[in-house]
CSV table of C-alpha atoms in Angstrom, one decimal:
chain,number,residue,atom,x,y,z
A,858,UNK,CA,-30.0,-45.9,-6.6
A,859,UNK,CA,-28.6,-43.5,-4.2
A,860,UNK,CA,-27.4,-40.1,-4.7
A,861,UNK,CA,-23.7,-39.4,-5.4
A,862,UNK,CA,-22.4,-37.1,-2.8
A,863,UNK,CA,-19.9,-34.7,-4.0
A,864,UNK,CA,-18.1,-32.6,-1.9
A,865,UNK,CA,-16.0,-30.0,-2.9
A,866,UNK,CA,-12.6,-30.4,-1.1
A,867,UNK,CA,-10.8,-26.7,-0.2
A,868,UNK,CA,-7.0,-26.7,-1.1
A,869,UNK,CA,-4.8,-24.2,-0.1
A,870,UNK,CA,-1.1,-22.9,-0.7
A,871,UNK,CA,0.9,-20.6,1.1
A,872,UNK,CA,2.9,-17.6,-0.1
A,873,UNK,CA,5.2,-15.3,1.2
A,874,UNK,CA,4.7,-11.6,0.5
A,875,UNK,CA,6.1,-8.2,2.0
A,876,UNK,CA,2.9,-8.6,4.4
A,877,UNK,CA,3.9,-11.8,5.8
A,878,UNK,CA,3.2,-15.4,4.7
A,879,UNK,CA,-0.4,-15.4,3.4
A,880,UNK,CA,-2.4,-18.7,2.5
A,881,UNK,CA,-4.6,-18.5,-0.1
A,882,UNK,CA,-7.4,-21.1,-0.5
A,883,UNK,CA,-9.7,-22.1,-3.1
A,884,UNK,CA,-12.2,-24.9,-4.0
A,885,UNK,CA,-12.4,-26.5,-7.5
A,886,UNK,CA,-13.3,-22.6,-9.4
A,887,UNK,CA,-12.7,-19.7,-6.6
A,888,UNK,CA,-10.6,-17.9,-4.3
A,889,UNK,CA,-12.3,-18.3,-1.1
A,890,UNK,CA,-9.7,-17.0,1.6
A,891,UNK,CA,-6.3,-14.9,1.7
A,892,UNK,CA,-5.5,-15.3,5.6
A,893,UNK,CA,-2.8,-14.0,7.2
A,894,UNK,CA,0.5,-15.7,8.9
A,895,UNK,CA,-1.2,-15.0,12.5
A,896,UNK,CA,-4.6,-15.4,11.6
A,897,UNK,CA,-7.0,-14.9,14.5
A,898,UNK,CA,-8.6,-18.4,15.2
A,899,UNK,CA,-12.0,-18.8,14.0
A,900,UNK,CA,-12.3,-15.6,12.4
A,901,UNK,CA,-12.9,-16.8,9.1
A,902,UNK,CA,-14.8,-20.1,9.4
A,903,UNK,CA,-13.7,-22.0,5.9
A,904,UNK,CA,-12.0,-25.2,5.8
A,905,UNK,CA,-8.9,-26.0,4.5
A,906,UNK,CA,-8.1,-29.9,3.5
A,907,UNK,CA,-4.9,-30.2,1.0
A,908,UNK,CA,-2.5,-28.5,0.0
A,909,UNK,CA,-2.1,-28.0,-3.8
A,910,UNK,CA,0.9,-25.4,-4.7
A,911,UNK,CA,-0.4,-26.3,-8.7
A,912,UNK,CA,-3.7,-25.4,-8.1
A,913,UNK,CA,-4.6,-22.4,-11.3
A,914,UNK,CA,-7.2,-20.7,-9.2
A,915,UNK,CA,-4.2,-20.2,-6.4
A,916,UNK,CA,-1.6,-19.4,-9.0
A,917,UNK,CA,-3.4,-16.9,-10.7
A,918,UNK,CA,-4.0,-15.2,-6.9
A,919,UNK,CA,-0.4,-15.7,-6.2
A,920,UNK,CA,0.7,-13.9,-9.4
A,921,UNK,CA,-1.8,-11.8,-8.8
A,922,UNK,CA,-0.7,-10.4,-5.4
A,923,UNK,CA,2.8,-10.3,-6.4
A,924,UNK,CA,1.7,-8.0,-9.2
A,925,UNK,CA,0.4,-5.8,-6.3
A,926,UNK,CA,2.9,-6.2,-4.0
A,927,UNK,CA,5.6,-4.7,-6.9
A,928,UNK,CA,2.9,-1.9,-7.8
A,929,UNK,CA,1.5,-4.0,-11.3
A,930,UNK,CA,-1.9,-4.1,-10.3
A,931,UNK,CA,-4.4,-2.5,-8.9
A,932,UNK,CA,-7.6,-4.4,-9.6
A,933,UNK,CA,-7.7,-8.0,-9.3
A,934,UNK,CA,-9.7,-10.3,-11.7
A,935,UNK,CA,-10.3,-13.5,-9.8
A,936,UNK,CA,-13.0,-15.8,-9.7
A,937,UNK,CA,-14.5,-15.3,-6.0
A,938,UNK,CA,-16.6,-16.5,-3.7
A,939,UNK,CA,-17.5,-15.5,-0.5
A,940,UNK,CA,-20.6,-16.5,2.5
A,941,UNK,CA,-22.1,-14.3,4.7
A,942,UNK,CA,-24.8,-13.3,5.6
A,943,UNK,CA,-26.6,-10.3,3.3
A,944,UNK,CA,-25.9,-7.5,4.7
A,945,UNK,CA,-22.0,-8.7,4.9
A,946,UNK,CA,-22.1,-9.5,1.1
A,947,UNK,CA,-23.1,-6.2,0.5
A,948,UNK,CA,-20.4,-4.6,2.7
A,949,UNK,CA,-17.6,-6.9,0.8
A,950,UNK,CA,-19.3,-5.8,-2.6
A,951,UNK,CA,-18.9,-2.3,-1.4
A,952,UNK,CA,-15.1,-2.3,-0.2
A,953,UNK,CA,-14.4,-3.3,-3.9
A,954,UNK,CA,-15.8,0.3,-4.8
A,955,UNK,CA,-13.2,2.0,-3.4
A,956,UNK,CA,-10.6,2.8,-5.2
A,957,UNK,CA,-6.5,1.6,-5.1
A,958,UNK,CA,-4.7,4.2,-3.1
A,959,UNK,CA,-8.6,5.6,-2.0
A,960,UNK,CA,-9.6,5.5,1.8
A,961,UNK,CA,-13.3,5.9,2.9
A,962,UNK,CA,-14.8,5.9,6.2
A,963,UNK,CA,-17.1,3.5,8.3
A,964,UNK,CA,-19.2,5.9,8.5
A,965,UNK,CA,-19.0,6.5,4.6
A,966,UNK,CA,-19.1,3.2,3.5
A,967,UNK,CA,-22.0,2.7,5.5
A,968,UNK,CA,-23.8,5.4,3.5
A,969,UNK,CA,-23.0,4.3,0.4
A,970,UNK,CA,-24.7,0.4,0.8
A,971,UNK,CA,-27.7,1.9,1.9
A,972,UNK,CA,-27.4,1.8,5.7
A,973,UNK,CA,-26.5,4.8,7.1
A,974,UNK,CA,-26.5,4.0,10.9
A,975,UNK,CA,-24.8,1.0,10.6
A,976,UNK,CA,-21.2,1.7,11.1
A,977,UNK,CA,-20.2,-0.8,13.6
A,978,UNK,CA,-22.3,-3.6,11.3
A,979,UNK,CA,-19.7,-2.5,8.8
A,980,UNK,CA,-16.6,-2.8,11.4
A,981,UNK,CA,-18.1,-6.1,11.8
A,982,UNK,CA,-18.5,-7.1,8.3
A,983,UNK,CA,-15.1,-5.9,7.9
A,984,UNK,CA,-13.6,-7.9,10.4
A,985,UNK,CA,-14.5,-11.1,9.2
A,986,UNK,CA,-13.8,-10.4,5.2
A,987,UNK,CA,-12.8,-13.6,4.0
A,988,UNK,CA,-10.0,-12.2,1.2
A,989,UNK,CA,-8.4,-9.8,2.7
A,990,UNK,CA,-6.1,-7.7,0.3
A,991,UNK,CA,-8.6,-8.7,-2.8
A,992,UNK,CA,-11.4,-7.1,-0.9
A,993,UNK,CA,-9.8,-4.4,0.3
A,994,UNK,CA,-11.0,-3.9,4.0
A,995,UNK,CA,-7.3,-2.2,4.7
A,996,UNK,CA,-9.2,1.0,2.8
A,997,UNK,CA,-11.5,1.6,5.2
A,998,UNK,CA,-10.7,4.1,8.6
A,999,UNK,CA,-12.3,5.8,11.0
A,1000,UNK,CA,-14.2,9.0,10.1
A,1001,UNK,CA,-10.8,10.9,12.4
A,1002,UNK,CA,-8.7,9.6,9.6
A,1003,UNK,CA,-7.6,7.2,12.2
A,1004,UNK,CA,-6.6,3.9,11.1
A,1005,UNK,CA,-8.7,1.4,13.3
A,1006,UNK,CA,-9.6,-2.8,13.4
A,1007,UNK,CA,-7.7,-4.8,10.7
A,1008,UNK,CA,-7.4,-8.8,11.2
A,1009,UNK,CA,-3.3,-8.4,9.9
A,1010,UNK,CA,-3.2,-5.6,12.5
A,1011,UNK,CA,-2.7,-2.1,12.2
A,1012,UNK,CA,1.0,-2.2,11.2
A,1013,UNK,CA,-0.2,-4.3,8.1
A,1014,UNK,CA,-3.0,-2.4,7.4
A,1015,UNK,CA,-0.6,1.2,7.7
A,1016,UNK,CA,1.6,-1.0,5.4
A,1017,UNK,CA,-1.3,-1.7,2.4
A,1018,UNK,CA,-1.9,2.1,2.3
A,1019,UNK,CA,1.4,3.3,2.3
A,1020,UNK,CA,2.3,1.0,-0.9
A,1021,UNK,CA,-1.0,2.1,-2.8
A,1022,UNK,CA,-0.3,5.3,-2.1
A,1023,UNK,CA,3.2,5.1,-3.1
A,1024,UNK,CA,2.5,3.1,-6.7
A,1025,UNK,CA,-1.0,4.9,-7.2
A,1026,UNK,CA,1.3,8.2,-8.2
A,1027,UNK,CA,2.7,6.3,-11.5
A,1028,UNK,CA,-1.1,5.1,-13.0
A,1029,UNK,CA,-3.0,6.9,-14.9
């Protein structure tokens, strides 16, 4: 008897937002992306197959965002999953350490997953962060203070601080 081969197909949906039009894909039980409208070819190597606007996992990110978008929310609670290599797991574990509204260095966050020296690693890491927004690589600057490298661009990125920044005044 030969093996049943499953394969997970991705599904996707796309959603407009204040940042632009995002697409959000998932397989059968994760988030896996949130890409932006001009995504840079190949940055994020995942596959996207059919579109599914009923999807929960997508419908829970899509409320989800909106809630941040309008201020609501400031942690997410979605099922995720992301591949990378080791070292860029643990830089994606450790962007969802800092806090909404909270900015931390390269440099800093370098420090704080055990790897002082490797800042550019972490620019690296950074770069291709599959779920942007829910793993929030827009909180991380240079050690100037200077915002640098963000896959939306730097317009976006100035964008995501200024509305945390702006909502994280009415939490407690």
């Amino acid at each position: 008897m030969k093996p049943v081969n499953h394969i997970m197909t991705n599904i996707f949906k796309t959603i407009k937002t204040p940042a632009g039009e995002l697409t959000i894909i998932a397989n059968n039980k994760n988030l896996l992306a949130t890409l932006w409208e001009n995504e840079i070819l190949g940055r994020v190597n995942i596959q996207t197959a059919k579109m599914d606007k009923n999807h929960p996992v997508l419908q829970e990110a899509e409320k989800q965002l909106n809630e941040y978008f309008l201020g609501k929310r400031q942690i997410f609670n979605l099922p995720l999953e992301v591949h990378g290599t080791s070292f860029q797991e643990k830089v994606w574990l450790g962007l969802q350490t800092i806090p909404y509204g909270k900015t931390m260095s390269y440099a800093e966050l370098a420090g704080q997953i055990g790897s002082p020296k490797a800042c550019r690693a972490v620019g690296g890491a950074n770069r291709v962060n599959p779920i942007s927004i829910i793993i929030p690589c827009h909180r991380v600057i240079g050690s100037n203070g200077e915002l640098t490298g963000f896959a939306g661009g730097l317009q976006l990125k100035a964008f995501l601080l200024d509305l945390e920044k702006q909502h994280g005044r009415w939490f407690c």
